[in-house]
XYZ file of C-alpha atoms in Angstrom:
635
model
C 0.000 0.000 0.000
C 1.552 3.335 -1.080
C 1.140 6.556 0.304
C -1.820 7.792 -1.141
C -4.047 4.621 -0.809
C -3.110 4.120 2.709
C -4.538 7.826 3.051
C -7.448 7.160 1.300
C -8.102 3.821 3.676
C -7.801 6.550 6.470
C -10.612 9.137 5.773
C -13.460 9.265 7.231
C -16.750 8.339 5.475
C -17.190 12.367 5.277
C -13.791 13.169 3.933
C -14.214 10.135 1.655
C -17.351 11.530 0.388
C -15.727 14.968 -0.409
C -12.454 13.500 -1.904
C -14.306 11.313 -3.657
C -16.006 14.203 -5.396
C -15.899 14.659 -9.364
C -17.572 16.452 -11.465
C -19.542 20.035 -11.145
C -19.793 22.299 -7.563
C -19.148 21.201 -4.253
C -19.230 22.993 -0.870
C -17.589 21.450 2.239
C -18.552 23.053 5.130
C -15.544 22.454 7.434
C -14.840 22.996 11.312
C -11.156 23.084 13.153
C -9.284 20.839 13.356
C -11.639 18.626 10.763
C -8.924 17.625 7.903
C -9.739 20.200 5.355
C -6.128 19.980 4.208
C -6.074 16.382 3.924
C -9.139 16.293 1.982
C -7.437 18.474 -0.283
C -4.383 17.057 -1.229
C -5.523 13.609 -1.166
C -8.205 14.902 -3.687
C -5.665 16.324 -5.614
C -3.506 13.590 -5.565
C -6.123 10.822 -6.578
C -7.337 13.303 -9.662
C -4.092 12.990 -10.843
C -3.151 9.975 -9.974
C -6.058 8.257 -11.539
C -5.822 10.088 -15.191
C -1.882 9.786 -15.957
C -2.794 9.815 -19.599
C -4.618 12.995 -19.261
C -3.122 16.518 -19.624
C -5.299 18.474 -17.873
C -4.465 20.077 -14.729
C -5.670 20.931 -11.011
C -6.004 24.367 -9.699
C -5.591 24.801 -5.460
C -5.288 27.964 -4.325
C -5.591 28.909 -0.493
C -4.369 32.220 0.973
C -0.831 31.967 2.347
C 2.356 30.710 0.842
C 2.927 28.474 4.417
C -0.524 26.771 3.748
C 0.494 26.506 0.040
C 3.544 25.200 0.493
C 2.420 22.534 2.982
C -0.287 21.658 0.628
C 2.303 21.289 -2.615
C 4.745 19.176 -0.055
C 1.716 16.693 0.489
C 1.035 16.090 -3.063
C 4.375 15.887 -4.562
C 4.724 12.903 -1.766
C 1.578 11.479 -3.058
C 2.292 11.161 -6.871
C 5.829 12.894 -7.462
C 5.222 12.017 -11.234
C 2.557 13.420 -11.531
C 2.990 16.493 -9.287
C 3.833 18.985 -11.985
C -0.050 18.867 -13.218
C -0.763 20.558 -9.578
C -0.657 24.048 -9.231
C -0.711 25.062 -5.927
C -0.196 28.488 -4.457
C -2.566 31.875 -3.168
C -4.821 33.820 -5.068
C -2.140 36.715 -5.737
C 0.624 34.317 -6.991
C -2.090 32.485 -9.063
C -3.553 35.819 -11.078
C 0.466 37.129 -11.290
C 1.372 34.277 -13.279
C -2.107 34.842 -15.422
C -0.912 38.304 -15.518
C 2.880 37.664 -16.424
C 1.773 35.600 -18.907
C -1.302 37.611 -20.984
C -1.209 40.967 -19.502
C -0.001 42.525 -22.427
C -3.067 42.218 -23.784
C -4.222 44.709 -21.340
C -0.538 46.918 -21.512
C 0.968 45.024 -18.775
C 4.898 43.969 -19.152
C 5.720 40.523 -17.736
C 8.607 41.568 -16.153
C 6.078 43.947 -13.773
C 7.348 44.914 -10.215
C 5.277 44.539 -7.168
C 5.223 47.551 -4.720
C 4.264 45.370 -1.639
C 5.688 48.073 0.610
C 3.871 50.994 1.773
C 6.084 53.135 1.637
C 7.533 52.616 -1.685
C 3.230 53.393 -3.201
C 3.270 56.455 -0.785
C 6.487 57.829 -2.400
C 4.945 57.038 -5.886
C 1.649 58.576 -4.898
C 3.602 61.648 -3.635
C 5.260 61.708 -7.318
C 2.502 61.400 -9.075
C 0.437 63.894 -7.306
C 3.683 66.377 -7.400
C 3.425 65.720 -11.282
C 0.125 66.119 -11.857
C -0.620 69.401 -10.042
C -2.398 67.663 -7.730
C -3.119 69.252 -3.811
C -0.883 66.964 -1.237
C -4.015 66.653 0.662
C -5.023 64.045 -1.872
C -2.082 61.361 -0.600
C -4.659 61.112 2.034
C -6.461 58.895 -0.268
C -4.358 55.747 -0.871
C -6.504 54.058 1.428
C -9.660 54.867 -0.737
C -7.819 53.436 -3.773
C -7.318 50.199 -2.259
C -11.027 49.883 -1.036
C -11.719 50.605 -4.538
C -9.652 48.142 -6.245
C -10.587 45.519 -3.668
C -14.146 46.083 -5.242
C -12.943 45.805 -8.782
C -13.796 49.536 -9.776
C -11.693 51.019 -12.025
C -10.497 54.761 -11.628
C -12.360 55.932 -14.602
C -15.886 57.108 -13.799
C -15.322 56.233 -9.904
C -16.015 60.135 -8.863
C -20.203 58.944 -8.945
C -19.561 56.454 -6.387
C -19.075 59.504 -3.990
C -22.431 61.438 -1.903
C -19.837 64.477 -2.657
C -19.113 65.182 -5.884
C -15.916 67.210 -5.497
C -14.594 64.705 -3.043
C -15.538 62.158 -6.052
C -14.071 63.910 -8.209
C -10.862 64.371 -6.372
C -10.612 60.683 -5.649
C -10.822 59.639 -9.415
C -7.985 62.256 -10.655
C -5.557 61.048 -7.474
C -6.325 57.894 -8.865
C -5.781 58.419 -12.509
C -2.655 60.030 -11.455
C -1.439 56.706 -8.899
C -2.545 54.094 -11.820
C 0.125 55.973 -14.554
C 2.657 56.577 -12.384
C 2.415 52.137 -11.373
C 2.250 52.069 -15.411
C 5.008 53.764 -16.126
C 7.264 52.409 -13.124
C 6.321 48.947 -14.999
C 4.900 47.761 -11.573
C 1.675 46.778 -9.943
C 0.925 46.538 -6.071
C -1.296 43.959 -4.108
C -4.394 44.891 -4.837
C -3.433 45.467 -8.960
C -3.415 41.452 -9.164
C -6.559 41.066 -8.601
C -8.295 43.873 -9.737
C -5.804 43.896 -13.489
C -6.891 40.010 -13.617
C -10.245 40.752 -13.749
C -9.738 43.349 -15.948
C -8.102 41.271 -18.560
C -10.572 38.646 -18.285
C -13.370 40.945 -18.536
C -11.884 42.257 -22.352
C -10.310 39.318 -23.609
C -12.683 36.249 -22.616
C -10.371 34.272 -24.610
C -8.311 33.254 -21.560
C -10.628 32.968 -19.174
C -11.588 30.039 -21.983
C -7.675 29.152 -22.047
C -8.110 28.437 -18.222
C -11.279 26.692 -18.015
C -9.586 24.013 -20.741
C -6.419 23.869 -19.301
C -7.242 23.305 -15.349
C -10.413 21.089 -15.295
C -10.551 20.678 -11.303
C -10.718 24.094 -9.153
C -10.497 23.782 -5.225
C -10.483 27.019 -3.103
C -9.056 26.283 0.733
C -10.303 29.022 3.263
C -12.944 30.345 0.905
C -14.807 32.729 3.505
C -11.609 34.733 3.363
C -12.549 35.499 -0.039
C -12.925 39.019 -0.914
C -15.653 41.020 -3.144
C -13.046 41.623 -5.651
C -11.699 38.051 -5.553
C -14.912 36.264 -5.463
C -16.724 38.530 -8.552
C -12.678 37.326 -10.140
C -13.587 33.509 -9.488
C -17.206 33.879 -11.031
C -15.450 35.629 -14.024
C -13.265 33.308 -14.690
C -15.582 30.461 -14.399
C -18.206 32.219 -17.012
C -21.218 30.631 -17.284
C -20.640 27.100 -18.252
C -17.667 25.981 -15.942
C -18.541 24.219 -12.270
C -16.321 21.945 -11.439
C -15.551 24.390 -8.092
C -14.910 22.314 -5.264
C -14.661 25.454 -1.977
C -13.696 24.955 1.660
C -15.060 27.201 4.267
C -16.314 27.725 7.991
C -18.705 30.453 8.527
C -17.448 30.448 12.233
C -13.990 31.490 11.452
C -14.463 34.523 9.203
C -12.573 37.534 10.592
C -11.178 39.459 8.245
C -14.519 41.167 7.568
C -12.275 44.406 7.698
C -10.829 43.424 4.568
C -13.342 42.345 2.602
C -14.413 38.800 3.858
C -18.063 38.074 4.463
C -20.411 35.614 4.878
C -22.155 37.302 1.343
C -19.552 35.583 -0.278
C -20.319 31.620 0.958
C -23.812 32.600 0.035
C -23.406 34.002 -3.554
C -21.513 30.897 -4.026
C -24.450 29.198 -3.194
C -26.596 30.846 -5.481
C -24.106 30.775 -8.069
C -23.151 27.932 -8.304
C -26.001 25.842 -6.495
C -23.679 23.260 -5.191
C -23.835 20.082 -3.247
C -22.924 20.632 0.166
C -20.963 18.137 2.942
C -20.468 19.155 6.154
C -16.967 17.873 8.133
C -18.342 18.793 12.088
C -15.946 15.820 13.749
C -12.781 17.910 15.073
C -10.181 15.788 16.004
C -7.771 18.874 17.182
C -9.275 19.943 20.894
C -10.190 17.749 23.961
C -13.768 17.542 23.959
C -14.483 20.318 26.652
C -12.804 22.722 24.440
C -14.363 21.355 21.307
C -18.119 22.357 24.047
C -16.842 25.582 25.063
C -16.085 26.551 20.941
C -20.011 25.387 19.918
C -21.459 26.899 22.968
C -19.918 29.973 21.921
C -20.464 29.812 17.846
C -24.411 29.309 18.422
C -24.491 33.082 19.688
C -24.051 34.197 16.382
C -26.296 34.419 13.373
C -24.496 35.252 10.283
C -23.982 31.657 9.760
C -25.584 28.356 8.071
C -28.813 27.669 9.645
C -28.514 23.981 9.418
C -25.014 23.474 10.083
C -23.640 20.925 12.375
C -22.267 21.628 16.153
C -18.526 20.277 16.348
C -17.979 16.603 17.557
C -15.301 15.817 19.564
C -13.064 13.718 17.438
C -9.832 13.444 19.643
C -9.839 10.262 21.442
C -6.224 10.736 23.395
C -5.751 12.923 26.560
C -3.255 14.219 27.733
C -4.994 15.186 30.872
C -8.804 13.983 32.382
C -11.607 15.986 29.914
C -12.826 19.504 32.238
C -8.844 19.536 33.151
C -8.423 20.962 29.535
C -9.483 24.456 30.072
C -8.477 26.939 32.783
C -9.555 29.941 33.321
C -8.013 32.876 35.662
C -8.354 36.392 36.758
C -6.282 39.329 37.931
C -5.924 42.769 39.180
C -4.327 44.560 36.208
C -2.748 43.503 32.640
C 0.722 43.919 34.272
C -0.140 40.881 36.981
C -1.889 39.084 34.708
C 1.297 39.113 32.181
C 3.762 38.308 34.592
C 1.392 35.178 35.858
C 1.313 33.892 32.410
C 4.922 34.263 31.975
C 5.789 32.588 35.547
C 3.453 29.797 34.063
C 5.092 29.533 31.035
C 8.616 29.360 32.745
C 7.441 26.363 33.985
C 7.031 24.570 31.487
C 9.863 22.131 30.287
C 12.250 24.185 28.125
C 11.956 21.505 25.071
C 8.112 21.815 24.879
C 8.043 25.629 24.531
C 8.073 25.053 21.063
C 4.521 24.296 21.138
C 3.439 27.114 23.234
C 1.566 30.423 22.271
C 0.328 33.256 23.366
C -2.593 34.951 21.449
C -4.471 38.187 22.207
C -6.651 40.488 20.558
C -4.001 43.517 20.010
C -0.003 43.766 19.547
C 0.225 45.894 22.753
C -1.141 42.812 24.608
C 1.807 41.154 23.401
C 4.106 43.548 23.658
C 3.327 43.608 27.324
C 3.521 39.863 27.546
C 7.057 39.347 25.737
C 8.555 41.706 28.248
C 7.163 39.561 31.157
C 8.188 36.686 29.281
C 11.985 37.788 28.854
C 11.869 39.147 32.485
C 11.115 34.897 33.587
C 14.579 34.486 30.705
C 11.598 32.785 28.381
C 12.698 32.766 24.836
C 9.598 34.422 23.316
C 9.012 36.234 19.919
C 5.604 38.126 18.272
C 5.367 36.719 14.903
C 3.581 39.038 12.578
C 4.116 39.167 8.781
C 7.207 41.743 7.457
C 6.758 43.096 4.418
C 10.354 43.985 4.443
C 13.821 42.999 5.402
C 15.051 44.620 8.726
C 18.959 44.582 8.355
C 21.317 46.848 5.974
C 22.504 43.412 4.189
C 19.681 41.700 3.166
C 17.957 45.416 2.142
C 21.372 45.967 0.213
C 21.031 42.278 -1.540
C 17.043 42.518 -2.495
C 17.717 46.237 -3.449
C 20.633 45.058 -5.615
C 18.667 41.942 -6.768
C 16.080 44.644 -8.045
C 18.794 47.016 -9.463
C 19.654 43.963 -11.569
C 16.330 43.788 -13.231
C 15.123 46.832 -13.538
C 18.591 49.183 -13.995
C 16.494 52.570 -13.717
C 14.758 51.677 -10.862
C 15.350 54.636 -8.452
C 13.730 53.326 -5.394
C 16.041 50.546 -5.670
C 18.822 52.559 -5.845
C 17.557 54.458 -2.880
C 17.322 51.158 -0.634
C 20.776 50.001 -1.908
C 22.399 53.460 -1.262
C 20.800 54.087 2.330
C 21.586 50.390 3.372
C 25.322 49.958 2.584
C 25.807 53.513 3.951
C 24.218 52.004 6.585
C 26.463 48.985 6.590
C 29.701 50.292 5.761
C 29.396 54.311 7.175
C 30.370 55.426 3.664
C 28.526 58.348 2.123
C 27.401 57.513 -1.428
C 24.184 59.221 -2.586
C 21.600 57.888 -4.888
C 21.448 61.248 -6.737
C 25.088 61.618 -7.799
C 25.003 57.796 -8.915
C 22.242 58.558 -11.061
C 23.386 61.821 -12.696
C 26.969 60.280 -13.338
C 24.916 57.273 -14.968
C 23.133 59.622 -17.243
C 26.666 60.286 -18.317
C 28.955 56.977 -18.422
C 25.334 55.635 -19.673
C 26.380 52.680 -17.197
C 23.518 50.857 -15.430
C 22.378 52.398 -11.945
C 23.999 49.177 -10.528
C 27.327 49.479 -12.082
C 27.791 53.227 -11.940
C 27.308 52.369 -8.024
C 29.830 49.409 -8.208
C 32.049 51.676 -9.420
C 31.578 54.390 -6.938
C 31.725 51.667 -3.903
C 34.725 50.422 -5.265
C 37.001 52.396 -3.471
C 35.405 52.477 0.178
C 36.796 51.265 3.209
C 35.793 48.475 5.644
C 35.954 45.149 5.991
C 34.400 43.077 2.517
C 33.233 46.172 1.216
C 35.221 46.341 -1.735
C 34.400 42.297 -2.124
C 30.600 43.602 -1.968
C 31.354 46.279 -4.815
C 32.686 43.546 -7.070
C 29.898 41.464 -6.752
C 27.190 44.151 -7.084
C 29.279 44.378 -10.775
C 29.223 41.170 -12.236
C 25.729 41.057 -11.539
C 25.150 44.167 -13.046
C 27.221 42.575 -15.970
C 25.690 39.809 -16.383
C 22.071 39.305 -13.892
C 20.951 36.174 -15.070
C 23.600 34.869 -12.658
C 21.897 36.389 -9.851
C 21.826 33.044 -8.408
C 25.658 33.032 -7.878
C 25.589 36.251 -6.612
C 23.051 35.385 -3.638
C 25.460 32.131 -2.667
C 28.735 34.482 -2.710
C 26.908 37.338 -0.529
C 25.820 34.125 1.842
C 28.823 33.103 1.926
C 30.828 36.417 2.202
C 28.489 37.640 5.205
C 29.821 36.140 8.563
C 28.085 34.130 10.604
C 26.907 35.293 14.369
C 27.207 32.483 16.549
C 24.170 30.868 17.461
C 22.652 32.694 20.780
C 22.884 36.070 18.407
C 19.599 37.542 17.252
C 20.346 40.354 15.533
C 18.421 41.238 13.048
C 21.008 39.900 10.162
C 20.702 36.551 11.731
C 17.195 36.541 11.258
C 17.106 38.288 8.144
C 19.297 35.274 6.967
C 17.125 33.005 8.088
C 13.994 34.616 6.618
C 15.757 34.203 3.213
C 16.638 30.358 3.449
C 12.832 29.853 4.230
C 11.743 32.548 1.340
C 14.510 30.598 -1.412
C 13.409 27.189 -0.440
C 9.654 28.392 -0.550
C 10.360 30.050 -4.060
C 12.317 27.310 -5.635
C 8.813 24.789 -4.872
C 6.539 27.253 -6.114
C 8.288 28.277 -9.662
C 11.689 25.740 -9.518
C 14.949 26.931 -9.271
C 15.501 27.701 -13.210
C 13.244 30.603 -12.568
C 14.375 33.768 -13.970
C 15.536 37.250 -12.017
C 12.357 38.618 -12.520
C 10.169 36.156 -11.590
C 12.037 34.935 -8.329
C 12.113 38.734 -7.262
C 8.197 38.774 -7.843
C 7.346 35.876 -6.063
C 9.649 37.486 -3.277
C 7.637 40.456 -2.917
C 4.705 38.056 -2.481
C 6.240 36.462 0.693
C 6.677 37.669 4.251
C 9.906 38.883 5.493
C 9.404 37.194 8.699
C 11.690 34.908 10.481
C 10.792 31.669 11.402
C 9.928 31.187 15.482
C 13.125 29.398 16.979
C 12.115 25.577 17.986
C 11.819 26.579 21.601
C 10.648 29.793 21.607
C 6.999 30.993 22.798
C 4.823 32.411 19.954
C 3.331 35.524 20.882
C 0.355 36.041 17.986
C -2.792 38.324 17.164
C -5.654 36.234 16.746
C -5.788 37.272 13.459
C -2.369 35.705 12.673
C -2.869 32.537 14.388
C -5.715 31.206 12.169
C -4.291 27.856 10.431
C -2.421 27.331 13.418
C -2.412 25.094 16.345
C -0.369 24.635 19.543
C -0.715 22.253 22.418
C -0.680 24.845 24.747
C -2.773 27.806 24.324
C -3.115 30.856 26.499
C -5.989 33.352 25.325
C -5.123 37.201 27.094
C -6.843 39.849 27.827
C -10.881 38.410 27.607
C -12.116 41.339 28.679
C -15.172 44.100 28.220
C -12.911 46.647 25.421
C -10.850 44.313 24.635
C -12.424 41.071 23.616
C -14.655 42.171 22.379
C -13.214 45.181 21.372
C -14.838 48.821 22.046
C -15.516 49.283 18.779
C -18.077 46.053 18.155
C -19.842 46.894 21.427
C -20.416 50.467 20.221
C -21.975 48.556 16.949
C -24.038 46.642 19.321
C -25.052 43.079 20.721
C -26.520 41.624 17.480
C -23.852 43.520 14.909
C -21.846 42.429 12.617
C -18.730 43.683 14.188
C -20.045 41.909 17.546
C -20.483 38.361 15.289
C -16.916 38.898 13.803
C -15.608 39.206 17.809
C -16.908 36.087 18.683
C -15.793 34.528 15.817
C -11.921 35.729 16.526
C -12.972 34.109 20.318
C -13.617 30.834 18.624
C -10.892 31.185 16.019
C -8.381 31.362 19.230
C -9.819 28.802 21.536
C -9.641 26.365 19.030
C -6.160 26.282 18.159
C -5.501 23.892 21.472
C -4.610 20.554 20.888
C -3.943 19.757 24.684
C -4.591 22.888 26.907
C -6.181 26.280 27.043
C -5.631 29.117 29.133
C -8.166 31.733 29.157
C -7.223 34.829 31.374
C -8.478 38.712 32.202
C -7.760 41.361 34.297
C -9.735 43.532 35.880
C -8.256 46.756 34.897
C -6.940 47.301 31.441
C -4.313 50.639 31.180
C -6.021 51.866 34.090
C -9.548 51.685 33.178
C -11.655 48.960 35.339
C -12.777 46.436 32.832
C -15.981 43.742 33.184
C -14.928 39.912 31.961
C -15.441 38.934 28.362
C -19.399 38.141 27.554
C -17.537 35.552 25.827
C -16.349 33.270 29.033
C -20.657 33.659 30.062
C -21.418 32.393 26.842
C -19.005 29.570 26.441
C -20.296 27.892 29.886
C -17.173 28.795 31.630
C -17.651 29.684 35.575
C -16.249 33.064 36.358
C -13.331 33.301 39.066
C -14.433 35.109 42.264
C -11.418 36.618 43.103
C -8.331 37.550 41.477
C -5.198 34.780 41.470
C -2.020 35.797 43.197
């Protein structure tokens, strides 16, 4: 028995049912901790592995690269043969590669750049606005641009979506102005991908055709996450005739309402696409009062499928007796409460911290607890996506790896100036490289090279050289990155500065390139799907992650401490200004059931009774998941 048949013998009759699946629409209506990633990738796998005459090929597309990744690693075990008729990766990746690959239809160069930094579309919206004789008021408006690409509009004819005309009016021409300055920078930022996809599908239905032929099977992990934009892109893509759309969703974990996701979008699926639905309620994650607390808690809500199915507890071994699972404690003020939850913590074996976090509703929360935490010498770090590298070498290797690409890219220049100034104390501007490049007529890269050649410190001139014989020739980029690795010297292994993890960040980002577009990908492509991916470093093996809520969905832990379940906090101010029965309250309770359920062994649940001064009541949320509030405060 191979690998995939002895996970087929393994699924449940549920998962069976839903991997099983063929032809036209299905909807699997999936808790925690249920197998929704198994049931993909063993559905992928036995498509494939059952036609290896065909040529056809299976989309999967879920909404991180970790989740993607994970999901390609599955399948390629599965059927490595047959693995290269899988594409697997997020919705942005997906509709870049449409884009690289027909945009010009629309005017869009392959080679495109992707501004995922905000301060690189600020600068450009500052140009543009500078250039057009715009007021500087109007860089105000970024933020409206994105809403309005997020909903597909265009910035032609977008002043009448305004009550105020002149505000309208305003908005359009600061857009106008942002869209040609992106055009003529040959880039595109985040929300471009989606909204330029849709664009080119919506004038050229020719490849939205070319896509229905060429991937026959569609599966979409995480689908309440789906925005406006991104669900009216599926639909177009699909047309009117295609429905083999297999989507994954829970209606009790939506929570990123704030940017864009709604329960709308599991119900125009519905009506779209009328499909057959299978629930998968058996969570095999949490100890059974956990899985009690988490359904006691979801029923509270109503923005949710009337006939869906409470959870069953599917986990059979305990680590401890079932009620011993949950814990819940009080205290006097966010500073005791933080330094009890570290002095817990601290006792926990060393080796098993690993497996430890520590969510709350806000960063400060965690601020607050990773000082406690390094106060009781726990190893502890907040991870949080970084759209951006932290230390003056790896900004001075991407900005070079840029420079490379696109030679009169200024921002690049900018980066790669500021950081080896940085790096080295030496004092070469961006503006005098440029003008002397008008001159020589040298790249921006190798009039630099030239002007770094001469400065002092250790490896700098070694630096310099490399920088130009990339500029010389950049399709061997990928030498260059192994030489700058191996030129940059190693910290030993108690040092965390912020090259260290930097470094690691870019092992994790290479390896998580090379499996998404192999490692024969050209300059511009690796440096695309790098602006895709977080900067983040990975969480050492025995440190404590300290996470939002919001970051910690698709995780799990064995031990889980929830902070700060208070009145204001959990829920937050703003939802109980909305009111009991609002949306914003629903979403609250759904990032309360979205962190309890992470827990594979044992959850914390703690509040104080004063938050940065103010006196605070306990979360409505403990009341409504059955728990029994503490009379007093713990010591």
């Amino acid at each position: 028995m191979n690998d995939l048949e002895k996970a087929l013998d393994e699924l449940t009759p549920a998962q069976a049912a839903a991997v099983n699946w063929t032809e036209g629409p299905l909807f699997v209506l999936a808790g925690p901790g249920s197998g929704k990633t198994r049931v993909l990738t063993t559905r992928v796998a036995k498509l494939l592995a059952e036609t290896p005459e065909k040529s056809f090929r299976v989309m999967a597309l879920t909404f991180t690269n970790k989740a993607a990744d994970e999901m390609a690693t599955r399948i390629e075990a599965f059927v490595p043969d047959q693995q290269n008729r899988a594409t697997i990766g997020t919705f942005h990746s997906f509709f870049m590669q449409m884009l690289q690959q027909h945009g010009s239809h629309i005017g869009i160069n392959p080679n495109f750049a992707i501004y995922s930094l905000e301060s690189d579309r600020a600068d450009l919206l500052k140009e543009a606005i500078r250039e057009n004789g715009l007021s500087s008021e109007d860089e105000r408006f970024l933020g409206t641009i994105d809403k309005l690409k997020a909903r597909l509009i265009q910035p032609e004819g977008c002043a009448q979506r305004f009550r105020e005309a002149s505000v309208g009016e305003r908005v359009e021409r600061t857009y106008l102005a942002y869209e040609e300055a992106l055009s003529r920078a040959n880039a595109l930022d985040f929300g471009s991908l989606i909204a330029q996809a849709y664009r080119l599908i919506s004038a050229f239905p020719g490849v939205g055709i070319h896509y229905r032929r060429a991937y026959s099977y569609w599966m979409f992990d995480e689908f309440q996450d789906t925005t406006v934009g991104q669900y009216r892109l599926i639909k177009a893509l699909a047309g009117d005739s295609f429905r083999n759309v297999f989507a994954v969703a829970d209606d009790d974990q939506i929570i990123y309402q704030w940017n864009g996701a709604s329960y709308q979008q599991i119900q125009r699926f519905r009506a779209d696409f009328q499909p057959t639905e299978i629930q998968l309620p058996t969570n095999y994650r949490c100890p059974p009062s956990i899985v009690a607390a988490a359904n006691q808690l979801a029923v509270h809500n109503t923005q949710r499928t009337v006939d869906k199915q409470p959870l069953e507890a599917g986990k059979t071994t305990l680590q401890y007796p079932d009620g011993q699972h949950i814990r819940l404690l009080r205290y006097t003020s966010e500073e005791a409460e933080a330094a009890a939850i570290a002095a817990g913590v601290a006792g926990i074996d060393a080796s098993k911290r690993g497996e430890v976090a520590v969510l709350a509703r806000t960063r400060a929360l965690l601020e607050r607890m990773q000082q406690a935490l390094t106060d009781a010498h726990v190893e502890a770090a907040i991870a949080q996506r970084r759209d951006d590298f932290r230390s003056a070498q790896f900004l001075w290797l991407a900005a070079a790896l840029r420079l490379a690409s696109r030679p009169l890219d200024r921002r690049a220049l900018d980066t790669l100036t500021g950081a080896f100034n940085r790096w080295f104390g030496s004092e070469i501007w961006s503006d005098n490289i440029a003008a002397a490049a008008d001159i020589s007529s040298r790249s921006l890269l190798g009039e630099w090279a030239s002007a770094a050649a001469s400065c002092e410190g250790d490896n700098a001139q070694n630096f310099a050289a490399m920088a130009a014989e990339l500029a010389r020739q950049p399709t061997t980029f990928r030498n260059f990155i192994t030489k700058f690795l191996d030129s940059l010297p190693r910290a030993s292994a108690e040092d965390t500065t912020d090259i260290e993890e930097d470094r690691s960040a870019w092992n994790g980002l290479v390896r998580s390139i090379n499996q998404a577009v192999g490692r024969a990908a050209p300059l511009e492509q690796f440096l695309q799907e790098l602006a895709l991916r977080s900067k983040e470093p990975p969480v050492g093996p025995n440190a404590v992650t300290l996470m939002t809520i919001h970051s910690a969905k698709g995780k799990e832990f064995d031990h889980v401490y929830v902070i700060g379940l208070a009145e204001d906090v959990l829920p937050s101010f703003q939802s109980i200004k909305a009111g009991e029965n609002s949306a914003e309250m629903e979403e609250e309770r759904r990032n309360c059931f979205v962190a309890i359920t992470r827990a594979r062994e044992w959850l914390c649940l703690s509040y104080a009774d004063r938050y940065r001064g103010w006196a605070k009541q306990p979360s409505r949320f403990l009341g409504e998941m059955g728990l029994e509030l503490p009379l007093t405060p713990s010591s």
